[in-house]
Amino acid sequence: MRLSRYFLPVLKETPAEAQIVSHRLMLRAGMIKQASAGIYSWLPLGYKVLRRIEQIVHEEQQRAGHIPMLMPTLQSAELWKESGRYDAYGPEMLRIRDRQDRDMLYGPTNEEMITDIVRSHVNSYKDLPLTLYHIQWKFRDEMRPRFGVMRGREFLMKDGYNFDLDEAAARHAYNRHLVSYLRTYERMGLQAIPMRADSGPIGGEDTHEFLVLAETGESEVFYDSAVTDLTFGDREIDYDSVEQCQGILEEFTSKYARTDETHDEAVFAQVPEERRRTARGIEVGQIFYFGTKYSEPMGATVQGPDGKPVPLHMGSHGIGVSRLLGAIIEASHDDKGIIWPEGVTPFHAGIVNLKQGDAATDSACEGIYAELVKAGLDPLYDDRSERAGAKFATMDLIGLPWRITVGPRGLASGKVELTSRRTGESEEMAPEAAISRLREVYAGVA
Ligand code: 5CA
């Protein structure tokens, strides 16, 4: 992409309505525009990151054996009356009446709809286990939408639902989700810690929230500092292995880590004092095991091996896809702007032309651009006739992890400059060397 042809409406002023840094930076970098309270348009740069995050979620879900599909945003109230949640959900649910006077709603989540699909088409224990998921917009009429995409009213969520014959199989599905989530967040450059939480309106006894530690987080959390030493890394996982998934769940959840809803001072007191931490966190996902809470009232049963009907054992598992943009920025920025982790960056590298219109410089930039594209990378070339300072400021604000700076002086000795946004370190090298360095960096990111 050439910046002269792109749509990147960066703001010079700091928007007054934004209270936290991620919201400010998303507005300043021209990523989003508020349409109404808690509802945003995703401008090209924001949309690009959203798509990259979605892509990682899809890849990791499918790696774990989960099946993608898509359900609508508008739902019929009938299903929610069957489960008993139509009345229970309260004013957070946006209720709509269509021209036939039918009660509809903009889905805040999809347990009912997926249970209806499965009860219509799954009849035998032989069709199990089954985990279906989608990435779809949700609406919750939050009392206080705030912090930009962090607490929106309309937001993008990945929600997945497992259907199993018995509790043991459903617990494996829960563990499998926990494992796949650890890997998902790490690919986005985030440490998200699973913490014991409360299940709220989704229901069930067992639930973990995944929290990214950040001062601006809305949740108060209590944990043993040893949990922050755990990393998932690039382990090979057999997602069908009950033992492996259980082992990883134990590794990541045996140390104390809870949100304020489940915090227990007496248990916390058993953690060595120097390791006790109280902090704030951003909830980027939550997994639930709730057994037959929806399948029983909705009559979702299968024929068991002995021919008798058995209610399905279920869980649901959510990732806050749009919220993740805010969480990543909260965790990764400096006073100049965003610092995207390589896994989610909107463009892999920026090319800054220091002397637009100078034939040799223009042609060197074009050459680097073409080579990066040939290498399967997605560069953003700042080909505007702006001062160098303005070009650097834009690149720093939008946070591309790598920048190649090309100017006549360097070119005279066959060199360009490669700069890391994270460390600020620059290195002079031949254009080919910069290109192969970026190829190497991104080969390790896939
Ligand atoms: N059905 C279950 C799991 S699929 C469910 O709805 N879970 S949830 O309520 O915990 O939502 C899943 C994730 O969506 C949350 O962890 C959070 O990251 C994100 N989320 C929830 N509410 C909002 C909101 N108002 N704005 C942005 N993201 C949100």
Short mmCIF file of C-alpha atoms and ligand atoms in Angstrom, two decimals:
data_model
loop_
_atom_site.label_atom_id
_atom_site.label_comp_id
_atom_site.label_asym_id
_atom_site.label_seq_id
_atom_site.Cartn_x
_atom_site.Cartn_y
_atom_site.Cartn_z
CA MET A 1 0.00 0.00 0.00
CA ARG A 2 1.16 3.49 -0.83
CA LEU A 3 0.30 6.01 1.85
CA SER A 4 -0.57 8.66 -0.78
CA ARG A 5 -3.44 6.42 -1.90
CA TYR A 6 -4.48 5.07 1.48
CA PHE A 7 -7.11 6.36 3.87
CA LEU A 8 -5.34 7.07 7.14
CA PRO A 9 -7.05 9.99 8.86
CA VAL A 10 -4.56 10.57 11.71
CA LEU A 11 -5.44 13.22 14.27
CA LYS A 12 -2.92 15.80 15.44
CA GLU A 13 -4.81 16.66 18.59
CA THR A 14 -5.38 14.27 21.44
CA PRO A 15 -9.13 13.58 21.50
CA ALA A 16 -10.58 14.89 24.74
CA GLU A 17 -13.23 12.17 25.12
CA ALA A 18 -10.70 9.34 25.35
CA GLN A 19 -9.69 8.46 28.89
CA ILE A 20 -7.25 5.65 28.29
CA VAL A 21 -4.21 5.39 26.08
CA SER A 22 -5.50 2.66 23.75
CA HIS A 23 -8.65 4.63 22.98
CA ARG A 24 -6.62 7.79 22.38
CA LEU A 25 -4.15 6.03 20.12
CA MET A 26 -6.83 4.22 18.12
CA LEU A 27 -8.53 7.55 17.42
CA ARG A 28 -5.26 9.39 16.71
CA ALA A 29 -3.98 6.64 14.40
CA GLY A 30 -7.21 6.80 12.38
CA MET A 31 -8.24 3.24 13.25
CA ILE A 32 -11.80 3.81 14.44
CA LYS A 33 -14.49 6.44 14.45
CA GLN A 34 -17.33 6.48 16.92
CA ALA A 35 -20.71 6.11 15.22
CA SER A 36 -22.73 6.39 18.43
CA ALA A 37 -22.05 5.53 22.07
CA GLY A 38 -20.15 2.23 22.17
CA ILE A 39 -20.55 1.67 18.42
CA TYR A 40 -17.63 2.19 16.04
CA SER A 41 -16.77 2.24 12.38
CA TRP A 42 -13.56 0.38 11.70
CA LEU A 43 -11.45 2.55 9.44
CA PRO A 44 -8.98 0.79 7.12
CA LEU A 45 -6.05 0.58 9.56
CA GLY A 46 -8.20 -0.63 12.45
CA TYR A 47 -10.02 -3.06 10.21
CA LYS A 48 -6.72 -4.55 9.07
CA VAL A 49 -5.65 -5.33 12.64
CA LEU A 50 -9.11 -6.67 13.45
CA ARG A 51 -8.80 -9.08 10.51
CA ARG A 52 -5.33 -10.21 11.60
CA ILE A 53 -6.60 -10.96 15.09
CA GLU A 54 -9.57 -12.82 13.66
CA GLN A 55 -7.25 -14.83 11.45
CA ILE A 56 -5.16 -15.97 14.42
CA VAL A 57 -8.31 -16.93 16.29
CA HIS A 58 -9.55 -18.96 13.31
CA GLU A 59 -6.22 -20.74 12.89
CA GLU A 60 -5.95 -21.69 16.54
CA GLN A 61 -9.56 -22.80 16.80
CA GLN A 62 -9.21 -25.03 13.80
CA ARG A 63 -5.90 -26.36 15.06
CA ALA A 64 -7.81 -27.50 18.16
CA GLY A 65 -10.38 -29.26 15.96
CA HIS A 66 -13.20 -26.73 16.30
CA ILE A 67 -15.47 -26.06 13.33
CA PRO A 68 -16.19 -22.55 11.96
CA MET A 69 -19.67 -21.42 10.95
CA LEU A 70 -21.73 -18.23 11.08
CA MET A 71 -24.96 -17.45 12.88
CA PRO A 72 -26.98 -14.23 12.41
CA THR A 73 -26.82 -11.18 14.66
CA LEU A 74 -30.62 -10.95 14.96
CA GLN A 75 -32.33 -13.71 16.88
CA SER A 76 -35.90 -14.67 17.61
CA ALA A 77 -37.02 -14.21 21.22
CA GLU A 78 -38.72 -17.63 21.09
CA LEU A 79 -35.53 -19.55 21.74
CA TRP A 80 -34.64 -17.34 24.68
CA LYS A 81 -38.07 -17.91 26.19
CA GLU A 82 -37.40 -21.65 26.03
CA SER A 83 -34.15 -21.36 27.96
CA GLY A 84 -35.66 -18.90 30.44
CA ARG A 85 -33.09 -16.20 29.66
CA TYR A 86 -35.42 -13.83 27.80
CA ASP A 87 -36.61 -12.37 31.07
CA ALA A 88 -33.45 -13.07 33.03
CA TYR A 89 -31.06 -11.17 30.74
CA GLY A 90 -32.39 -7.74 31.64
CA PRO A 91 -31.87 -4.34 30.00
CA GLU A 92 -28.50 -5.28 28.49
CA MET A 93 -30.41 -7.12 25.79
CA LEU A 94 -31.47 -4.96 22.85
CA ARG A 95 -35.02 -6.00 22.07
CA ILE A 96 -36.52 -5.29 18.67
CA ARG A 97 -39.99 -5.86 17.20
CA ASP A 98 -40.30 -6.60 13.48
CA ARG A 99 -43.20 -5.52 11.21
CA GLN A 100 -45.07 -8.74 11.94
CA ASP A 101 -44.95 -7.84 15.63
CA ARG A 102 -42.52 -10.64 16.37
CA ASP A 103 -40.12 -10.22 19.28
CA MET A 104 -36.56 -10.22 18.08
CA LEU A 105 -33.26 -9.32 19.71
CA TYR A 106 -29.72 -8.42 18.68
CA GLY A 107 -27.77 -11.39 20.05
CA PRO A 108 -25.59 -10.73 23.10
CA THR A 109 -24.37 -14.37 22.84
CA ASN A 110 -25.55 -17.56 21.10
CA GLU A 111 -26.06 -20.48 23.50
CA GLU A 112 -29.75 -20.81 22.59
CA MET A 113 -29.33 -20.55 18.84
CA ILE A 114 -26.52 -23.09 18.65
CA THR A 115 -28.40 -25.48 20.95
CA ASP A 116 -31.37 -25.23 18.59
CA ILE A 117 -29.18 -26.03 15.58
CA VAL A 118 -27.61 -29.00 17.29
CA ARG A 119 -30.86 -30.43 18.64
CA SER A 120 -32.29 -30.30 15.10
CA HIS A 121 -29.44 -32.15 13.45
CA VAL A 122 -27.51 -34.20 15.99
CA ASN A 123 -29.29 -37.34 17.12
CA SER A 124 -26.76 -39.91 18.15
CA TYR A 125 -23.83 -40.14 20.52
CA LYS A 126 -21.87 -41.17 17.42
CA ASP A 127 -22.06 -37.55 16.18
CA LEU A 128 -20.14 -36.37 19.23
CA PRO A 129 -17.88 -34.76 20.31
CA LEU A 130 -18.68 -31.57 18.45
CA THR A 131 -17.41 -28.02 18.89
CA LEU A 132 -18.79 -25.28 16.64
CA TYR A 133 -17.76 -21.65 16.73
CA HIS A 134 -18.26 -18.39 14.93
CA ILE A 135 -16.85 -14.87 14.96
CA GLN A 136 -19.77 -12.50 14.90
CA TRP A 137 -20.88 -9.08 16.13
CA LYS A 138 -22.71 -8.99 19.43
CA PHE A 139 -24.73 -6.28 21.05
CA ARG A 140 -24.98 -5.61 24.78
CA ASP A 141 -26.62 -2.40 25.82
CA GLU A 142 -23.95 -1.68 28.41
CA MET A 143 -24.87 0.90 31.01
CA ARG A 144 -21.51 2.59 30.63
CA PRO A 145 -19.88 1.94 27.27
CA ARG A 146 -16.39 3.36 27.58
CA PHE A 147 -12.72 3.11 26.74
CA GLY A 148 -13.42 2.80 23.02
CA VAL A 149 -13.55 -0.78 21.75
CA MET A 150 -12.70 -2.05 25.20
CA ARG A 151 -16.27 -1.85 26.47
CA GLY A 152 -18.42 -1.32 23.43
CA ARG A 153 -22.09 -1.93 22.93
CA GLU A 154 -21.51 -3.53 19.55
CA PHE A 155 -18.39 -5.72 19.64
CA LEU A 156 -16.87 -8.64 17.79
CA MET A 157 -16.64 -11.92 19.67
CA LYS A 158 -15.51 -15.39 18.88
CA ASP A 159 -17.94 -17.68 20.62
CA GLY A 160 -17.60 -21.44 20.57
CA TYR A 161 -19.83 -24.16 21.93
CA ASN A 162 -18.95 -27.75 22.74
CA PHE A 163 -21.44 -30.62 22.75
CA ASP A 164 -20.45 -33.81 24.51
CA LEU A 165 -22.01 -37.02 25.75
CA ASP A 166 -20.94 -36.77 29.35
CA GLU A 167 -19.24 -34.57 31.87
CA ALA A 168 -15.78 -36.08 31.38
CA ALA A 169 -15.84 -35.37 27.64
CA ALA A 170 -17.14 -31.84 28.21
CA ARG A 171 -14.36 -31.19 30.71
CA HIS A 172 -11.83 -32.22 28.12
CA ALA A 173 -13.44 -29.70 25.75
CA TYR A 174 -13.05 -27.04 28.46
CA ASN A 175 -9.39 -27.92 28.95
CA ARG A 176 -8.79 -27.99 25.21
CA HIS A 177 -10.19 -24.48 24.93
CA LEU A 178 -7.97 -23.28 27.73
CA VAL A 179 -4.91 -24.67 25.96
CA SER A 180 -5.86 -23.22 22.58
CA TYR A 181 -6.52 -19.82 24.15
CA LEU A 182 -3.07 -19.72 25.76
CA ARG A 183 -1.53 -20.24 22.35
CA THR A 184 -3.89 -17.76 20.67
CA TYR A 185 -3.01 -14.87 22.98
CA GLU A 186 0.70 -15.58 22.88
CA ARG A 187 0.64 -15.34 19.09
CA MET A 188 -0.74 -11.83 19.54
CA GLY A 189 2.19 -10.91 21.75
CA LEU A 190 0.06 -10.97 24.89
CA GLN A 191 0.33 -12.66 28.24
CA ALA A 192 -3.26 -13.51 29.21
CA ILE A 193 -3.51 -15.26 32.55
CA PRO A 194 -6.36 -17.70 33.19
CA MET A 195 -8.04 -16.77 36.46
CA ARG A 196 -10.91 -18.33 38.40
CA ALA A 197 -13.92 -16.14 37.86
CA ASP A 198 -17.68 -15.86 38.22
CA SER A 199 -19.98 -17.09 35.45
CA GLY A 200 -22.55 -14.24 35.47
CA PRO A 201 -25.51 -14.54 33.09
CA ILE A 202 -23.95 -17.41 31.07
CA GLY A 203 -24.24 -19.70 34.08
CA GLY A 204 -22.44 -22.83 35.25
CA GLU A 205 -20.00 -23.59 38.03
CA ASP A 206 -16.69 -23.72 36.26
CA THR A 207 -15.23 -20.75 34.51
CA HIS A 208 -11.92 -19.06 33.89
CA GLU A 209 -11.37 -15.58 32.58
CA PHE A 210 -8.20 -14.69 30.67
CA LEU A 211 -6.71 -11.45 31.89
CA VAL A 212 -4.08 -9.16 30.47
CA LEU A 213 -2.48 -7.20 33.28
CA ALA A 214 -2.88 -3.45 32.74
CA GLU A 215 -3.43 -0.51 35.04
CA THR A 216 -6.44 0.54 33.02
CA GLY A 217 -8.11 -2.88 33.28
CA GLU A 218 -11.66 -2.96 34.60
CA SER A 219 -11.18 -6.06 36.76
CA GLU A 220 -9.37 -6.23 40.06
CA VAL A 221 -7.20 -9.35 40.20
CA PHE A 222 -5.22 -11.20 42.82
CA TYR A 223 -2.44 -13.60 41.90
CA ASP A 224 0.72 -15.42 42.80
CA SER A 225 3.49 -13.66 40.83
CA ALA A 226 4.77 -17.10 39.78
CA VAL A 227 1.94 -17.29 37.21
CA THR A 228 3.58 -14.55 35.17
CA ASP A 229 6.65 -16.77 34.64
CA LEU A 230 4.61 -19.34 32.71
CA THR A 231 4.79 -19.29 28.95
CA PHE A 232 3.21 -21.61 26.45
CA GLY A 233 5.83 -21.25 23.70
CA ASP A 234 5.76 -23.41 20.61
CA ARG A 235 4.87 -26.73 22.24
CA GLU A 236 3.41 -29.43 20.08
CA ILE A 237 -0.03 -30.27 21.40
CA ASP A 238 -2.24 -33.22 20.64
CA TYR A 239 -5.59 -31.59 21.29
CA ASP A 240 -7.25 -35.01 21.48
CA SER A 241 -5.02 -36.02 24.36
CA VAL A 242 -6.99 -35.77 27.59
CA GLU A 243 -3.80 -36.09 29.66
CA GLN A 244 -1.90 -33.39 27.79
CA CYS A 245 -4.70 -30.82 27.94
CA GLN A 246 -5.39 -31.64 31.58
CA GLY A 247 -1.66 -31.30 32.36
CA ILE A 248 -1.48 -27.86 30.78
CA LEU A 249 -4.64 -26.73 32.57
CA GLU A 250 -3.05 -27.79 35.86
CA GLU A 251 0.24 -26.11 35.03
CA PHE A 252 -1.47 -22.80 34.27
CA THR A 253 -4.21 -22.82 36.91
CA SER A 254 -2.75 -24.44 40.02
CA LYS A 255 -1.17 -21.20 41.28
CA TYR A 256 -3.46 -18.63 42.88
CA ALA A 257 -5.00 -16.30 40.29
CA ARG A 258 -8.53 -14.97 40.77
CA THR A 259 -10.70 -12.03 39.91
CA ASP A 260 -12.33 -10.07 42.74
CA GLU A 261 -15.57 -12.03 42.28
CA THR A 262 -13.99 -15.26 43.48
CA HIS A 263 -11.09 -13.87 45.50
CA ASP A 264 -10.62 -15.59 48.85
CA GLU A 265 -8.35 -13.86 51.37
CA ALA A 266 -7.81 -17.02 53.40
CA VAL A 267 -6.53 -18.97 50.42
CA PHE A 268 -4.52 -16.00 49.13
CA ALA A 269 -2.80 -15.76 52.51
CA GLN A 270 -1.20 -19.15 51.85
CA VAL A 271 0.78 -17.68 48.93
CA PRO A 272 4.24 -16.55 50.13
CA GLU A 273 3.90 -12.87 50.92
CA GLU A 274 6.58 -11.66 48.49
CA ARG A 275 4.69 -13.32 45.64
CA ARG A 276 1.21 -11.92 46.42
CA ARG A 277 0.09 -9.38 43.86
CA THR A 278 -3.00 -7.22 43.54
CA ALA A 279 -3.42 -5.57 40.18
CA ARG A 280 -5.85 -4.74 37.44
CA GLY A 281 -6.55 -6.69 34.30
CA ILE A 282 -8.41 -6.61 30.99
CA GLU A 283 -10.63 -9.61 30.38
CA VAL A 284 -9.90 -10.81 26.85
CA GLY A 285 -11.71 -14.14 27.03
CA GLN A 286 -13.73 -16.48 29.17
CA ILE A 287 -14.47 -20.19 29.10
CA PHE A 288 -17.45 -21.86 30.77
CA TYR A 289 -18.54 -25.38 31.56
CA PHE A 290 -22.26 -25.46 32.36
CA GLY A 291 -23.30 -29.05 31.70
CA THR A 292 -26.98 -29.38 30.81
CA LYS A 293 -28.15 -25.85 31.70
CA TYR A 294 -29.37 -25.18 28.13
CA SER A 295 -29.79 -28.70 26.76
CA GLU A 296 -32.30 -29.78 29.42
CA PRO A 297 -34.83 -26.94 29.12
CA MET A 298 -34.41 -26.92 25.35
CA GLY A 299 -34.64 -30.69 24.93
CA ALA A 300 -31.27 -31.12 23.24
CA THR A 301 -30.65 -34.83 23.67
CA VAL A 302 -28.93 -37.59 21.74
CA GLN A 303 -29.46 -41.28 21.75
CA GLY A 304 -26.81 -42.80 24.01
CA PRO A 305 -25.02 -46.13 23.38
CA ASP A 306 -27.83 -47.94 25.25
CA GLY A 307 -30.52 -46.33 23.09
CA LYS A 308 -31.76 -44.01 25.85
CA PRO A 309 -31.87 -40.22 25.38
CA VAL A 310 -29.11 -38.28 27.14
CA PRO A 311 -29.02 -34.47 27.51
CA LEU A 312 -25.94 -32.92 25.91
CA HIS A 313 -23.15 -31.64 28.11
CA MET A 314 -22.09 -28.21 27.02
CA GLY A 315 -19.75 -25.33 27.54
CA SER A 316 -19.22 -22.01 25.82
CA HIS A 317 -16.00 -20.18 25.18
CA GLY A 318 -15.54 -16.57 24.19
CA ILE A 319 -12.74 -14.34 22.94
CA GLY A 320 -13.22 -10.58 22.86
CA VAL A 321 -11.88 -10.07 19.33
CA SER A 322 -12.50 -6.31 19.04
CA ARG A 323 -11.52 -5.69 22.68
CA LEU A 324 -8.17 -7.34 21.96
CA LEU A 325 -7.05 -4.34 19.90
CA GLY A 326 -7.40 -2.15 22.96
CA ALA A 327 -5.74 -4.73 25.20
CA ILE A 328 -2.75 -5.13 22.88
CA ILE A 329 -2.25 -1.37 22.68
CA GLU A 330 -2.54 -0.98 26.47
CA ALA A 331 0.20 -3.60 26.79
CA SER A 332 2.39 -2.30 23.97
CA HIS A 333 2.87 1.42 23.34
CA ASP A 334 5.13 4.33 24.27
CA ASP A 335 4.70 8.09 24.29
CA LYS A 336 5.05 8.25 20.50
CA GLY A 337 2.34 5.75 19.72
CA ILE A 338 1.45 2.13 19.24
CA ILE A 339 4.03 -0.67 19.04
CA TRP A 340 2.37 -3.59 17.26
CA PRO A 341 3.61 -7.09 17.99
CA GLU A 342 4.66 -8.73 14.69
CA GLY A 343 1.80 -11.24 14.91
CA VAL A 344 -0.95 -8.64 14.52
CA THR A 345 0.66 -5.64 12.86
CA PRO A 346 -1.47 -4.03 10.12
CA PHE A 347 1.57 -3.75 7.81
CA HIS A 348 4.75 -5.72 8.23
CA ALA A 349 7.04 -2.75 7.62
CA GLY A 350 6.97 0.90 6.70
CA ILE A 351 9.14 2.37 3.97
CA VAL A 352 10.03 6.03 4.47
CA ASN A 353 11.27 7.95 1.46
CA LEU A 354 13.33 10.89 2.72
CA LYS A 355 13.43 12.67 -0.62
CA GLN A 356 10.30 12.10 -2.62
CA GLY A 357 10.86 13.08 -6.25
CA ASP A 358 14.55 12.25 -6.24
CA ALA A 359 14.82 9.66 -9.03
CA ALA A 360 17.35 7.38 -7.33
CA THR A 361 15.56 7.45 -3.95
CA ASP A 362 12.14 6.86 -5.49
CA SER A 363 13.42 3.96 -7.49
CA ALA A 364 15.20 2.39 -4.48
CA CYS A 365 11.93 2.63 -2.48
CA GLU A 366 9.95 1.09 -5.33
CA GLY A 367 12.48 -1.73 -5.57
CA ILE A 368 12.31 -2.49 -1.84
CA TYR A 369 8.53 -2.33 -1.94
CA ALA A 370 8.36 -4.82 -4.81
CA GLU A 371 10.81 -7.20 -3.12
CA LEU A 372 8.90 -7.17 0.16
CA VAL A 373 5.67 -7.94 -1.68
CA LYS A 374 7.43 -10.73 -3.55
CA ALA A 375 8.49 -12.14 -0.18
CA GLY A 376 4.82 -12.34 0.84
CA LEU A 377 5.03 -9.29 3.11
CA ASP A 378 2.66 -6.36 3.28
CA PRO A 379 4.56 -3.03 3.36
CA LEU A 380 3.25 0.51 3.78
CA TYR A 381 5.25 2.95 1.65
CA ASP A 382 5.16 6.58 2.75
CA ASP A 383 5.48 8.20 -0.67
CA ARG A 384 4.00 11.54 0.33
CA SER A 385 5.88 14.79 -0.18
CA GLU A 386 6.15 15.44 3.55
CA ARG A 387 9.05 16.37 5.78
CA ALA A 388 11.04 13.45 7.20
CA GLY A 389 9.95 14.39 10.73
CA ALA A 390 6.27 14.16 9.84
CA LYS A 391 6.78 10.81 8.15
CA PHE A 392 8.61 9.39 11.17
CA ALA A 393 5.91 10.68 13.52
CA THR A 394 3.19 8.96 11.49
CA MET A 395 5.11 5.68 11.40
CA ASP A 396 5.74 5.85 15.16
CA LEU A 397 2.09 6.64 15.85
CA ILE A 398 0.67 3.78 13.80
CA GLY A 399 3.25 1.46 15.32
CA LEU A 400 4.61 -0.71 12.49
CA PRO A 401 7.30 -2.87 14.12
CA TRP A 402 9.90 -2.21 11.39
CA ARG A 403 10.80 0.80 9.30
CA ILE A 404 13.13 1.02 6.32
CA THR A 405 14.37 4.57 5.79
CA VAL A 406 15.70 5.42 2.36
CA GLY A 407 17.55 8.66 1.54
CA PRO A 408 20.06 9.93 -1.02
CA ARG A 409 22.91 10.13 1.49
CA GLY A 410 22.68 6.47 2.53
CA LEU A 411 22.07 5.32 -1.00
CA ALA A 412 25.33 6.97 -2.09
CA SER A 413 27.10 4.24 -0.11
CA GLY A 414 24.51 1.59 -1.03
CA LYS A 415 22.78 1.66 2.37
CA VAL A 416 19.33 2.05 3.86
CA GLU A 417 18.39 2.12 7.52
CA LEU A 418 16.38 -0.58 9.29
CA THR A 419 14.76 0.56 12.55
CA SER A 420 12.97 -1.45 15.20
CA ARG A 421 9.96 0.40 16.58
CA ARG A 422 10.23 -1.48 19.87
CA THR A 423 13.89 -0.82 20.69
CA GLY A 424 14.35 2.31 18.58
CA GLU A 425 17.64 0.84 17.33
CA SER A 426 18.67 1.55 13.76
CA GLU A 427 21.14 -0.31 11.61
CA GLU A 428 22.53 0.64 8.24
CA MET A 429 22.66 -2.09 5.65
CA ALA A 430 22.22 -2.87 1.99
CA PRO A 431 18.57 -2.94 0.88
CA GLU A 432 18.82 -6.69 0.19
CA ALA A 433 20.03 -7.28 3.74
CA ALA A 434 17.09 -5.33 5.19
CA ILE A 435 14.68 -7.36 3.08
CA SER A 436 16.16 -10.67 4.11
CA ARG A 437 16.17 -9.60 7.78
CA LEU A 438 12.44 -8.89 7.57
CA ARG A 439 11.82 -12.21 5.82
CA GLU A 440 13.56 -13.96 8.70
CA VAL A 441 11.67 -12.01 11.35
CA TYR A 442 8.29 -12.84 9.83
CA ALA A 443 9.17 -16.43 9.00
CA GLY A 444 9.32 -16.95 12.76
CA VAL A 445 5.95 -15.29 13.33
CA ALA A 446 3.64 -17.39 11.13
N1 5CA B 1 -21.18 -17.03 25.52
C1 5CA B 1 -20.06 -16.77 26.37
C2 5CA B 1 -18.83 -17.36 25.87
S1 5CA B 1 -18.85 -17.64 24.21
C3 5CA B 1 -19.88 -15.26 26.56
O1 5CA B 1 -20.66 -14.48 26.08
N2 5CA B 1 -18.87 -14.92 27.32
S2 5CA B 1 -18.49 -13.45 27.81
O2 5CA B 1 -19.65 -12.76 28.23
O3 5CA B 1 -17.48 -13.63 28.78
O4 5CA B 1 -17.90 -12.67 26.61
C4 5CA B 1 -16.72 -13.16 25.97
C5 5CA B 1 -15.70 -12.06 25.80
O5 5CA B 1 -16.23 -10.99 25.04
C6 5CA B 1 -15.27 -11.41 27.10
O6 5CA B 1 -14.25 -12.16 27.74
C7 5CA B 1 -14.75 -10.06 26.62
O7 5CA B 1 -13.40 -10.17 26.21
C8 5CA B 1 -15.62 -9.77 25.42
N3 5CA B 1 -16.65 -8.76 25.76
C9 5CA B 1 -17.70 -8.90 26.60
N4 5CA B 1 -18.40 -7.77 26.69
C10 5CA B 1 -17.77 -6.86 25.90
C11 5CA B 1 -18.00 -5.48 25.55
N5 5CA B 1 -19.05 -4.82 26.04
N6 5CA B 1 -17.14 -4.87 24.69
C12 5CA B 1 -16.09 -5.55 24.18
N7 5CA B 1 -15.83 -6.84 24.46
C13 5CA B 1 -16.64 -7.49 25.30
#
